[in-house]
XYZ file of C-alpha atoms in Angstrom:
586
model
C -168.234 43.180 107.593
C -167.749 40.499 110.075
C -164.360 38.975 110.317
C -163.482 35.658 112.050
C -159.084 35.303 112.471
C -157.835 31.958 111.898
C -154.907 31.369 113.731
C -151.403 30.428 112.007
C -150.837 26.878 111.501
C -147.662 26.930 113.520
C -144.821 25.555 114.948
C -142.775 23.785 112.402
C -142.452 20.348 114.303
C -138.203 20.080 114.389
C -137.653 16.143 115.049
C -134.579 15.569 117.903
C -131.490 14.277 115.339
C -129.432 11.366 116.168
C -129.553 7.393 116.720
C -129.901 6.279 120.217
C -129.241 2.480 118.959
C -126.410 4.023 117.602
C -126.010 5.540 121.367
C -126.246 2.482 122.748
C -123.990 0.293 120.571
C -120.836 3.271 121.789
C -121.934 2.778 125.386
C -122.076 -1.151 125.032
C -118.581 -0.773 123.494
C -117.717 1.599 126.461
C -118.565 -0.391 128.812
C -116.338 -3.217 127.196
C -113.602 -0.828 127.336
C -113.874 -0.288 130.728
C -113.864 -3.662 131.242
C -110.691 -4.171 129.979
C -109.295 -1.687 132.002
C -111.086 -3.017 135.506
C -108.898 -5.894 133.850
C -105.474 -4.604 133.981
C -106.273 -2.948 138.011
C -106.997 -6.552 138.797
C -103.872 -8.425 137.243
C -101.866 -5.670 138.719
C -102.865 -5.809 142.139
C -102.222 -9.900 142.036
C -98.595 -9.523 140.630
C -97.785 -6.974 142.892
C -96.769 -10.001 145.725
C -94.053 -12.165 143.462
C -92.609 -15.124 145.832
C -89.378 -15.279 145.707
C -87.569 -11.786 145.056
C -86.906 -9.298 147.047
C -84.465 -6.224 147.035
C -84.510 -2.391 145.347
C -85.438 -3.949 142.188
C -88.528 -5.999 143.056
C -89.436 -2.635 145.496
C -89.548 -0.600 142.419
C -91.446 -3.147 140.410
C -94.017 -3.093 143.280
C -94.505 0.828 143.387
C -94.611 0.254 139.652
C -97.298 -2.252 139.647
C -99.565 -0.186 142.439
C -99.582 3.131 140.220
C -100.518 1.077 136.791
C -103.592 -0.429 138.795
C -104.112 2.986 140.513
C -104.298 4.749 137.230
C -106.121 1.984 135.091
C -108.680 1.740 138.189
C -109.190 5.587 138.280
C -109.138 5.196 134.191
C -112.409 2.264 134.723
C -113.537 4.493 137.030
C -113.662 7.947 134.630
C -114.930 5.731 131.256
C -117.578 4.025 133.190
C -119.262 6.929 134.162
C -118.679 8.404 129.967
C -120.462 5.526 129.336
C -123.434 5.670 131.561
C -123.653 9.261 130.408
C -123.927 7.977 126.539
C -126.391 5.247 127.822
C -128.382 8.211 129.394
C -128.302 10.571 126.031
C -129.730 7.845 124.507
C -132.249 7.046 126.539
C -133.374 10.620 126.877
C -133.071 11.181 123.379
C -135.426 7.873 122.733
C -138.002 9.950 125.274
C -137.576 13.147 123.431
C -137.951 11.608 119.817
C -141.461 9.621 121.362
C -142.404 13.903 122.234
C -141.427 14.384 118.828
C -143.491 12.236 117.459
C -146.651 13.435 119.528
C -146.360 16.734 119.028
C -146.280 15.920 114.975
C -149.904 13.965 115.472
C -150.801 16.510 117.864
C -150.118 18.820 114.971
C -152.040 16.838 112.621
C -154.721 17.006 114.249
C -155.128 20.830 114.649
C -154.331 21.234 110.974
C -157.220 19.500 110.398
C -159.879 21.381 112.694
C -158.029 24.424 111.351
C -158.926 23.226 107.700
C -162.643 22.579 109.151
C -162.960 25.373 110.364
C -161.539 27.223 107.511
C -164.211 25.231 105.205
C -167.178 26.045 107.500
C -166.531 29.790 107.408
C -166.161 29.982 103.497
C -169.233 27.884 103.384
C -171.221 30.619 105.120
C -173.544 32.772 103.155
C -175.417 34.430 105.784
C -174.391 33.984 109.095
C -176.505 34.978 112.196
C -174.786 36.613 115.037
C -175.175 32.985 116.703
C -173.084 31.593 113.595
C -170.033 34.381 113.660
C -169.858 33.444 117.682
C -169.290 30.008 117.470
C -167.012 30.047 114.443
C -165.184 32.631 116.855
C -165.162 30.530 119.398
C -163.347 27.756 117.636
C -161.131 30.032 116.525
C -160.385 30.948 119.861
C -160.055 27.216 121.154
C -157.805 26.550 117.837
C -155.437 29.398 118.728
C -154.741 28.522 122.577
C -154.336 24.871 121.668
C -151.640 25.867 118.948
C -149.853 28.273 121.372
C -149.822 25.212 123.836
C -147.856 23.159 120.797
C -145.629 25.968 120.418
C -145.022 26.036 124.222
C -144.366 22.101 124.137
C -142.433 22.095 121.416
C -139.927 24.631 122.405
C -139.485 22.591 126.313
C -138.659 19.613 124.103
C -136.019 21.626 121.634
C -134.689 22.697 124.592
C -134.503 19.424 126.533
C -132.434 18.727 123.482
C -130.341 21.077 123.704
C -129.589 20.067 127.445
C -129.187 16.311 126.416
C -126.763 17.100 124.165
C -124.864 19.735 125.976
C -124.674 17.160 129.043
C -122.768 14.488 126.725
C -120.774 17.016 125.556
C -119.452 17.722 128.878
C -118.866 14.153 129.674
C -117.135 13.750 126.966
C -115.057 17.131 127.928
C -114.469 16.130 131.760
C -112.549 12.876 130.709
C -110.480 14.264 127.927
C -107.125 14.192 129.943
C -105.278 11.705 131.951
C -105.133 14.389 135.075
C -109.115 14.787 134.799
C -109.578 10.903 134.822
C -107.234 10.536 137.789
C -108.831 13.498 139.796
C -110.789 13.134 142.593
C -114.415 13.890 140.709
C -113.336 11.068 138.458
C -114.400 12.931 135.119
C -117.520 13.902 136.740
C -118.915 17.407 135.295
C -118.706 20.730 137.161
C -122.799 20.870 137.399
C -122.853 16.936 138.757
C -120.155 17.999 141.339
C -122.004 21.425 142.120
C -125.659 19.050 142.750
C -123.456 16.486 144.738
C -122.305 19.360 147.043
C -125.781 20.583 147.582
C -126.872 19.711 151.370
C -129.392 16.478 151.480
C -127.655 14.874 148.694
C -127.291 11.128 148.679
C -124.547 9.150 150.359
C -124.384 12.579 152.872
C -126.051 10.657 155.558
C -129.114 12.546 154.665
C -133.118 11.841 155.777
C -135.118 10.480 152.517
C -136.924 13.628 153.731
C -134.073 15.636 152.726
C -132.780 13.580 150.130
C -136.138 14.068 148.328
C -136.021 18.433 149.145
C -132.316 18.289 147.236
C -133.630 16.271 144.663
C -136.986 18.674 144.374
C -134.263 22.066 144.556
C -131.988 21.177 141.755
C -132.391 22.437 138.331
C -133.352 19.691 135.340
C -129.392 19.974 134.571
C -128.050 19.790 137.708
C -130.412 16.459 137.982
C -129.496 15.094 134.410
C -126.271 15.817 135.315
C -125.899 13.760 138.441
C -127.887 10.989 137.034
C -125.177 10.342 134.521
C -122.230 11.117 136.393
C -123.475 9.424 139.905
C -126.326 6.488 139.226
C -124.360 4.627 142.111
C -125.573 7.277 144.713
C -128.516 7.904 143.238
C -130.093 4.108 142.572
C -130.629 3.242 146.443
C -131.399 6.612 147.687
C -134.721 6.620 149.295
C -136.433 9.564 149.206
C -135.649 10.168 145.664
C -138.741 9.616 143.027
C -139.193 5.897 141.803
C -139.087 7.566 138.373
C -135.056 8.516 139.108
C -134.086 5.532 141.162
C -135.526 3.562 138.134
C -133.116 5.510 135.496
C -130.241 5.319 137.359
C -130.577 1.839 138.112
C -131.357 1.305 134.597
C -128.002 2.934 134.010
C -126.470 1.049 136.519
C -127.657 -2.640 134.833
C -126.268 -1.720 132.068
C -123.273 -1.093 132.851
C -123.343 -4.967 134.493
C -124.639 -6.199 131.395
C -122.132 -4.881 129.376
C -118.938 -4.896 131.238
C -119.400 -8.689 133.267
C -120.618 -10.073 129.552
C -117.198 -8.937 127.987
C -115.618 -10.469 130.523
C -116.997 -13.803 130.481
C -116.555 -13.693 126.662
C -112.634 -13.064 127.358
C -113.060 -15.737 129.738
C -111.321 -13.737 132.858
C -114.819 -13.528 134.888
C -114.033 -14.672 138.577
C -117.028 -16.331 140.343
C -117.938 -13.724 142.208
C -118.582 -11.551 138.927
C -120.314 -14.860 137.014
C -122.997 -14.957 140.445
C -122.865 -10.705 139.340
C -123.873 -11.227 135.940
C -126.512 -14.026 136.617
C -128.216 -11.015 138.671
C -128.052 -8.772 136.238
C -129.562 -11.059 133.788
C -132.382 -12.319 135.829
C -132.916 -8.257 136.475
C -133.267 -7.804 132.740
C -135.446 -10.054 132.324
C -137.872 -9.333 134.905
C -137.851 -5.800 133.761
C -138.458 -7.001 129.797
C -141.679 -8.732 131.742
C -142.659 -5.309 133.595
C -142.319 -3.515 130.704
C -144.203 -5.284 128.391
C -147.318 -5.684 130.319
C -150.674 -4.622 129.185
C -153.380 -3.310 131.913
C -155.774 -5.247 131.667
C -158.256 -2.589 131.450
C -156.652 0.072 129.431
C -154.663 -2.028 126.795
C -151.997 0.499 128.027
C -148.592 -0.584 129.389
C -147.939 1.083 133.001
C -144.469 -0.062 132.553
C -142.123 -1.364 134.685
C -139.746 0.897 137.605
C -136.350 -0.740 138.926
C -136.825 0.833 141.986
C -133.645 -1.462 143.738
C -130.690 -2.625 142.186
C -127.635 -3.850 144.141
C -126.481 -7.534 142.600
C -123.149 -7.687 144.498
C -124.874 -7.685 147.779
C -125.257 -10.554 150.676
C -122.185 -12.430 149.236
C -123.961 -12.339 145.822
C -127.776 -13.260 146.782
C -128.396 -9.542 145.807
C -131.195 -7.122 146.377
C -133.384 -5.741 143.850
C -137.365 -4.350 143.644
C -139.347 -3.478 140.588
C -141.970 -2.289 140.173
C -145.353 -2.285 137.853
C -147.077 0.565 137.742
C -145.629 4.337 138.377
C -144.847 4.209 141.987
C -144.782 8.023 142.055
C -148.387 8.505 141.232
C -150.319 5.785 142.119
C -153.487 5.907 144.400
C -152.567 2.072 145.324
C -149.487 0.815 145.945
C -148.962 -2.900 147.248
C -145.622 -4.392 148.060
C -144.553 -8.019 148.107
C -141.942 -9.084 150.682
C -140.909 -13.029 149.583
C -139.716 -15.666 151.957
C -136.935 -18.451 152.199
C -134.745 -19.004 149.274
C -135.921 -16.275 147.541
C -132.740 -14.556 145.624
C -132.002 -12.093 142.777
C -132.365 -14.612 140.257
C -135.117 -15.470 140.736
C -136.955 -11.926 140.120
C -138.813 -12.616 137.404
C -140.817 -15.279 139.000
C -141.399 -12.234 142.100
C -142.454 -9.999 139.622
C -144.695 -12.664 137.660
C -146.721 -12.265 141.177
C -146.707 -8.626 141.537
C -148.207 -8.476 137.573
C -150.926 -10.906 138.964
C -151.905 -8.554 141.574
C -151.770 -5.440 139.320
C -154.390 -6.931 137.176
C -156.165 -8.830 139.993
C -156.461 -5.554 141.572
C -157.529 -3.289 138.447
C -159.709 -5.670 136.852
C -161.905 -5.677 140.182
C -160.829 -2.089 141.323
C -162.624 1.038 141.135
C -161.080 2.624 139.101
C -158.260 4.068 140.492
C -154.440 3.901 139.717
C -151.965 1.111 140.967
C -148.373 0.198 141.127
C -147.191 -3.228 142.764
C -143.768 -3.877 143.741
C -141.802 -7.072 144.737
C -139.237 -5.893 147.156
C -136.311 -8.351 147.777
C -134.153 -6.183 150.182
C -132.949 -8.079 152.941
C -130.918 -11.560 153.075
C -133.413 -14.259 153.527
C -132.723 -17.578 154.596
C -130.815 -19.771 152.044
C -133.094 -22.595 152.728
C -136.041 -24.753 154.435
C -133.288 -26.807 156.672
C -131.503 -24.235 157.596
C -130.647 -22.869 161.300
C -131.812 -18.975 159.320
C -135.175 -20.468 158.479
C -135.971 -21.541 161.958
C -134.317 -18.491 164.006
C -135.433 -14.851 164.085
C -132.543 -12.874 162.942
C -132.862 -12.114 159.146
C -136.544 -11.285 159.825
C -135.192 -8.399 162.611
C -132.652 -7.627 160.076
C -135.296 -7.744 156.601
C -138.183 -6.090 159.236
C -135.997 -2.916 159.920
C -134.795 -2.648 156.136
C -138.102 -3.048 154.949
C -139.215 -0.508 157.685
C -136.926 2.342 155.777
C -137.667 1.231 152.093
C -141.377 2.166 153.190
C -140.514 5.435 154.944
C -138.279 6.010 151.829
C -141.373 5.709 149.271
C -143.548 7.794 151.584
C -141.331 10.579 151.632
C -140.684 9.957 148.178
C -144.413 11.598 147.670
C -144.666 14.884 150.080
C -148.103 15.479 149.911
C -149.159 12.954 147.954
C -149.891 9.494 150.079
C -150.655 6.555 148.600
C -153.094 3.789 149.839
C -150.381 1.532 150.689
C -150.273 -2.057 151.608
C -146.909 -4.484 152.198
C -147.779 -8.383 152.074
C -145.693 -10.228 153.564
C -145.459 -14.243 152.167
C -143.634 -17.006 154.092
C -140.459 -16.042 155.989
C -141.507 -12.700 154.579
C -144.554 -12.427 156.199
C -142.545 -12.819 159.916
C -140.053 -9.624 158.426
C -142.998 -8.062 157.976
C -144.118 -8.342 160.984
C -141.068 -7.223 162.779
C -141.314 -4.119 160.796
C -144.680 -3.179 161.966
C -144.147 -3.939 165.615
C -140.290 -2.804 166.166
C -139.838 -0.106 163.529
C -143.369 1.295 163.483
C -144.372 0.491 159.249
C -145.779 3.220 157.648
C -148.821 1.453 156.236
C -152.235 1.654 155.636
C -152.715 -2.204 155.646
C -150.649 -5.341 156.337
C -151.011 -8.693 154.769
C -149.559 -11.957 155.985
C -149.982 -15.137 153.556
C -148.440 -18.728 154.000
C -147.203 -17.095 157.652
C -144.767 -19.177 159.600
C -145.003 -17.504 162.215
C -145.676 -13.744 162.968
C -142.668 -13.001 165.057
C -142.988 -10.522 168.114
C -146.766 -9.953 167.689
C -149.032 -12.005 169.803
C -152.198 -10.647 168.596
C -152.656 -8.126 165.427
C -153.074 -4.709 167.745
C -149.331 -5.502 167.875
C -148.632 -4.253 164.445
C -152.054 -2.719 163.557
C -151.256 0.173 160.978
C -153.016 2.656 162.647
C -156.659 2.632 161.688
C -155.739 0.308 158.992
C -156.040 -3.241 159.111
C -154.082 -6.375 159.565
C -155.230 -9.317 157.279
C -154.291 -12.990 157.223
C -154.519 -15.711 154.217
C -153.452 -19.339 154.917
C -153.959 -21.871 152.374
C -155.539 -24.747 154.740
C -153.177 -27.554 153.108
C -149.845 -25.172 152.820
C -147.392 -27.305 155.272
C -145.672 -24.204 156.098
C -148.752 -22.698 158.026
C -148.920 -25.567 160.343
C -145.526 -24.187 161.967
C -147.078 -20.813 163.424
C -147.451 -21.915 167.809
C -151.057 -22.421 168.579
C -151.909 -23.961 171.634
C -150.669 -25.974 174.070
C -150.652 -29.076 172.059
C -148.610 -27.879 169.173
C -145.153 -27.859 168.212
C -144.227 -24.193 168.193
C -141.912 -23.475 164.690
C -140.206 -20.954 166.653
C -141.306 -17.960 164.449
C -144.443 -16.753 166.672
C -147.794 -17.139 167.069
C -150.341 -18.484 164.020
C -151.619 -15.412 162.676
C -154.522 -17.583 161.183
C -155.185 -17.998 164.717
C -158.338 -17.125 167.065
C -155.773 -15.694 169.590
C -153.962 -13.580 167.003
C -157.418 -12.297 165.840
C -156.485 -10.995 162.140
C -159.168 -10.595 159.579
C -158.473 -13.728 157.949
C -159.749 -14.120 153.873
C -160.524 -16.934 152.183
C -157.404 -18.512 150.004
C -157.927 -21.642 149.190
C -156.803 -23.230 145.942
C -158.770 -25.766 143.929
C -155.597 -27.566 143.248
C -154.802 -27.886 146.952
C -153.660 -31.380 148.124
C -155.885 -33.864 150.354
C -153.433 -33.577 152.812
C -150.200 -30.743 153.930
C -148.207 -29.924 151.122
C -145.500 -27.692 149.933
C -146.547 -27.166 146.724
C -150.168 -24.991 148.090
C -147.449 -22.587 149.934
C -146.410 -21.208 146.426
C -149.911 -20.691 145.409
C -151.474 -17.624 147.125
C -150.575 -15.154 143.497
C -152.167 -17.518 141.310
C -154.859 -16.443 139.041
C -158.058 -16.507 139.543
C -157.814 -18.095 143.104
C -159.573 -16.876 146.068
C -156.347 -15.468 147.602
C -155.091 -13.277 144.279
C -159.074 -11.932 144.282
C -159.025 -11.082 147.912
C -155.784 -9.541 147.757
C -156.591 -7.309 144.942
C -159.569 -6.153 146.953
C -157.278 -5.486 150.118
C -154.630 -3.195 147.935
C -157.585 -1.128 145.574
C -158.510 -0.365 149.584
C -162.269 -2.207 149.239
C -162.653 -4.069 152.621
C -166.027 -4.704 152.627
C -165.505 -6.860 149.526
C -163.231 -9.218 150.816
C -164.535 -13.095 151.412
C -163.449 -13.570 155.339
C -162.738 -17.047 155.938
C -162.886 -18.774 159.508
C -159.965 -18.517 162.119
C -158.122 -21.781 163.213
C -158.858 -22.722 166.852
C -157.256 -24.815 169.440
C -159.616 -27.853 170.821
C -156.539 -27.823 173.575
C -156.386 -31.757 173.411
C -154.533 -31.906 169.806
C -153.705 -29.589 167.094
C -155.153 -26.747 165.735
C -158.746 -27.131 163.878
C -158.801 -25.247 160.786
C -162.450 -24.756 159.620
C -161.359 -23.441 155.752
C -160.330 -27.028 155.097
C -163.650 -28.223 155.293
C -165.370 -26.059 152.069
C -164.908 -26.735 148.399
C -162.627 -23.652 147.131
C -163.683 -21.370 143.963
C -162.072 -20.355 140.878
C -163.043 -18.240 138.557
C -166.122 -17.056 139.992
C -167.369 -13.766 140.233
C -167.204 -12.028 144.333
C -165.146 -15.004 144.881
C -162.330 -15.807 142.801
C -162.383 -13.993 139.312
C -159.044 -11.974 138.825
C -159.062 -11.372 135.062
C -161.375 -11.517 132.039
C -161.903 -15.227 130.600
C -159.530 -15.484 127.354
């Protein structure tokens, strides 16, 4: 008698219980809380100076005032980070819930082949030898894929358990007055334990060695300082995008919360108003990255706050996201903006870097991409402006774009990306100080509406290696006539024309058929647009296919007047095929 064993239809999917919306509303109303208490630490410290007394009496009311804002500070201080740690339970348990909800289809669908094959044997009469071995076979197949659901599903029950065992402790490290004043601020013994680890952030360690403490802690010890320390951990370069992206997450919402209640009390100072503006652009850039749709999946690669730091440069800010997983991609492109470019205005920065994504996947080969726009360094406040036409936030932006870059590589030990930085405007000059002075860790560099390329005369000066340099000017952007070329022409003061014969660049076509008849502003803000030549060529530079960019002609000096540009001459493209198409037509 031939028998076939069908295996058990197991496990018995348990879903994760809880609300995270209800998670989120008690860390929203946390974060008000602390609020209130940041409050009180403020008022104190301005009445502690009270013109006009003086004596034992107003000493006392001073040593008064200075503990009461010591203690509500420390107070802020010990909620804030309760909070974060109920805005991270809820997050995770939002994750866990989605692995939930998998493994139940996953389920589903085994039940089914196990009901198949269950059918096919009883419908057997007479089965050959050939028959009993593939009925055996899927029985086989059905058994290891069910002891792979069992597997998964008991690494999510226990994820669960972790969640919850890591807000419990939160909740437990902040339970007295003495814990909220103590040094560790509430903090949990397993986020103090990680913090204390050698190569931890804010320890003056490598990103190499920030990224081997990172890889050596246990998924606790990591949950655990997530919650407790997203301050640390946000900016840390070496860390995976994947972490800097939830603790800056964490650390947003904590703005959004806290600066809102605030400014609906009415007690927001400007500084905190110029706080909450950045948060709110930040939001929305990241509702943007979030929601978008490859273009050639129908799958959403969602978005990575990868920078987050809206108090910085007397308010400008810094921030970078991210579309695509940074962690993983083959190709990774990032943006570096120009003059006037500040936190608020994100969303437009990331508008661009969702162009390229789907400029460079619709006409890629395949392979996986993340784009970033990186806003990290304090660019000039304006095009009159002694910052615009000097050097000195470009040697500032070039070395902190420098270490952003080394941060991502080591980021991924043993996993390189195909990486290109494109540098626009004042950004493209940063971008050049980064690859000449500080040695970028690139596979190719892109300069686009270039003022000027700084320290390199020629591109062997900041030549990636074996990678190349590549140049797009608009032949009508204004701000491309104030690279130096020649003797003839009025140097900008920002370097040499990288459009230039002299600079020798490979320079791609990017004109726009909605360029003016004569110099304009208005073409320097048009190099991301879709389905123009410079978005197509771009796309091609990033998904790492040279030979399928459209070179355009260099600019020349005739030595008896300014420079000739020979891409001004030819009508551009749009929407054509090899030339210009970025997307399918709608």
């Amino acid at each position: 008698m031939t028998t076939i064993t069908v295996p058990a239809s197991e496990p018995e999917i348990r879903e994760p219980e809880g609300s995270p919306a209800g998670a989120d509303q008690l860390a929203e109303r946390l974060f008000t809380a602390v609020g209130r208490y940041d409050e009180v630490a403020t008022e104190a410290g301005h009445l502690q100076s009270l013109t006009g007394w003086w004596g034992e009496a107003y000493d006392a009311y001073r040593g008064a005032a200075s503990r009461a804002g010591d203690e509500h500070d420390a107070m802020a201080t010990t909620l804030r980070r309760v909070a974060r740690a109920v805005a991270a339970y809820a997050d995770d348990l939002r994750a866990h819930q989605g692995v939930a909800d998998d493994l139940v289809s996953r389920k589903g669908d085994l039940d089914a082949d196990r009901s198949g094959l269950i059918a096919d044997i009883n419908a057997i009469t007479d089965a050959t030898p050939q028959d009993v071995e593939v009925l055996r076979a899927r029985a086989a197949d059905l058994r290891l894929a069910y002891r792979r659901l069992v597997e998964d599903h008991a690494d999510l029950q226990r994820a669960v358990r972790e969640n919850e065992q890591r807000l419990r402790q939160a909740f437990e490290a902040g339970t007295s007055l003495r814990d909220a004043l103590a040094a560790t601020g509430g903090a949990s013994d397993t986020a103090v334990e990680a913090m204390n680890r050698p190569g931890a952030p804010g320890s003056g360690a490598s990103p190499s060695e920030v990224q081997r403490w990172w890889a050596g802690l246990s998924e606790a010890q990591q949950q655990a300082a997530l919650a407790a320390y997203p301050s640390l951990l946000g900016p840390a370069d070496g860390l995976p995008a994947s972490v800097r992206d939830e603790a800056n997450r964490l650390l947003l919402d904590d703005d959004l919360a806290t600066l809102a209640a605030q400014r609906d009390d009415g007690t927001l100072s400007p500084e905190e108003a110029q706080r909450l503006a950045n948060a709110e652009a930040t939001q929305e850039a990241l509702t943007d990255a979030d929601g978008f749709e490859d273009p050639t999946t129908g799958e959403r690669p969602g978005g990575r706050l990868w920078l987050y730091d809206p108090g910085a440069f007397d308010g400008d800010g810094r921030v970078a996201v991210a579309i695509g997983d940074l962690d993983t991609a083959a190709d990774v492109a990032v943006s570096i903006p120009g003059i006037t470019t500040e936190t608020t205005d994100v969303a437009g920065g990331v508008s661009d870097a969702i162009n390229l994504y789907e400029a460079t996947r619709f006409n890629g080969d395949g392979s996986s991409v993340a784009t970033m726009f990186w806003l990290g360094y304090d660019t000039p406040e304006g095009a009159i402006d002694i910052d615009t036409i000097t050097r000195g936030r470009a040697e500032d932006g070039g070395e902190r774009l420098a270490d952003a870059i080394d941060g991502l590589r080591a980021s991924r030990p043993g996993e390189a990306a195909h990486l290109t930085v494109i540098g626009h405007s004042y950004g493209s000059t940063t971008t050049s100080y980064a690859a000449t002075d500080h040695d970028l860790a690139v596979d190719d560099v892109a300069l686009i509406g270039s003022p000027g390329a700084g320290p390199a005369d020629t591109a062997d000066d900041l030549s990636p290696g074996d990678g190349n340099v590549w140049v797009g000017r608009n032949s009508r952007d204004a701000v491309g006539f104030f690279g130096d070329e020649g003797w003839w022409h009025n140097p900008g003061g920002l370097g040499v024309d990288p459009s230039s014969e002299d600079f020798d660049a490979n320079r791609f076509e990017a004109e726009s058929v909605l360029r003016s008849d004569h110099r304009s502003f208005a073409d320097h803000s048009r190099y991301y647009d879709h389905d123009s030549e410079s978005l197509y060529n771009l796309g091609r530079i990033v998904d790492g296919q040279h030979d399928a960019v459209n070179a355009g002609d260099q600019t020349y000096d005739p030595w008896w007047r300014w420079a000739d540009d020979p891409e001004g001459e030819r009508e551009p493209s749009t929407w054509v095929p090899g030339r210009s198409e970025t997307r399918a037509e709608p």
